[in-house]
Amino acid sequence: MSAGADRLRPEWTALPLVLRARIVDVIGGRFVRDEPAQSGFSASYAGVVTTTKGKAFVKACARDWHPDSLHFLRTEMQVLATLPPTVAPAVLGEVDETAGSALVLEAIDGHHPGSPWSADDLHSIAATLRIVASTKAPLDLPDAADSMSDFTRWEDISLDERLLAGLPAMVRGRMTDLLRMEQDFRAAVSGDVIAHDDVRADNVLISDGHARFVDWPHARRGAPWIDLPCLLPSVEASGGPACEEAWPLFEEHGAPPVQDMLPVISGFASYLWFAQAQPEIPQLPGLRAFQRAQAGPALRWLAALLQVQERAASR
């Protein structure tokens, strides 16, 4: 599974000249070079910009590029200002011009996990998730219960014969239970701590055993550990341990029992399965394939948990 979109992002030279000049002003010195980052699902520029004074990781979007990417960039500016320095890169500066916006961040000298996945990397991520799961969220962040409606797709799926036919038999046969469980989703994600809402390999950098999360525009206020059910299908899809094998490692760092998170696991599986079947977004090629790759592990995991639940109920 590719960690990001199968395409090239805009080049540094495609940014408006005034925006590039303001970014260099934040870093200091004169422009030397840029090293673009090509993963992820955004139409913004992203890369390490080096000047005669230093370097920084830059995310920038011109005003007339993808409107959602510009919105997410400005949202991320607000979120990063509220985070503990141990979980995210430091903000060196922000640029918000008529021509566009840019976020200038500390360039973290680290590696993305998953090539291959290791227990050490998973422990590093779990330790950071524990900090995130205990960090109070600003009140102006979107409430997970109100803003994660995309995670309640079982009703839509139940009305689509093509999507129904592609489900594992165990999942398809429990549709009545899944629709009932969907009613518990709001309560399961409600809370007052911050959630990243997009933790995956290309949004994690590990340096000296410490994981920091990047790309925070989807952050919201919700229940502790709701990032975990959304992380593990991407780990399995990219060659890591199966979701049920990885979960106990995170329990060592304070994650709740997996059955406590079943409504979130079920909701995320419904989101992935519904989303992967939607039309491609021209500005974000590769997104549907990425969702499809995670949908398989998520549905397999959900089927296994439903079997455990069924056996427990029959005792």
PDB file of N, CA, C and O in Angstrom, residues 59 92 103 249:
ATOM      1  N   LYS A  59       4.879  23.788   4.201  1.00  0.00           N
ATOM      2  CA  LYS A  59       3.641  23.428   3.522  1.00  0.00           C
ATOM      3  C   LYS A  59       3.036  24.727   3.016  1.00  0.00           C
ATOM      4  O   LYS A  59       2.874  25.676   3.800  1.00  0.00           O
ATOM      5  N   LEU A  92       7.752  27.427  13.217  1.00  0.00           N
ATOM      6  CA  LEU A  92       8.741  28.496  13.080  1.00  0.00           C
ATOM      7  C   LEU A  92       8.111  29.781  12.572  1.00  0.00           C
ATOM      8  O   LEU A  92       8.636  30.868  12.827  1.00  0.00           O
ATOM      9  N   LEU A 103       2.892  27.325   6.001  1.00  0.00           N
ATOM     10  CA  LEU A 103       3.214  26.935   7.360  1.00  0.00           C
ATOM     11  C   LEU A 103       4.671  26.498   7.354  1.00  0.00           C
ATOM     12  O   LEU A 103       5.064  25.605   6.588  1.00  0.00           O
ATOM     13  N   LEU A 249      -0.150  -4.439  22.253  1.00  0.00           N
ATOM     14  CA  LEU A 249       1.028  -3.587  22.457  1.00  0.00           C
ATOM     15  C   LEU A 249       0.594  -2.191  22.897  1.00  0.00           C
ATOM     16  O   LEU A 249       1.211  -1.580  23.775  1.00  0.00           O
TER      17      LEU A 249
END
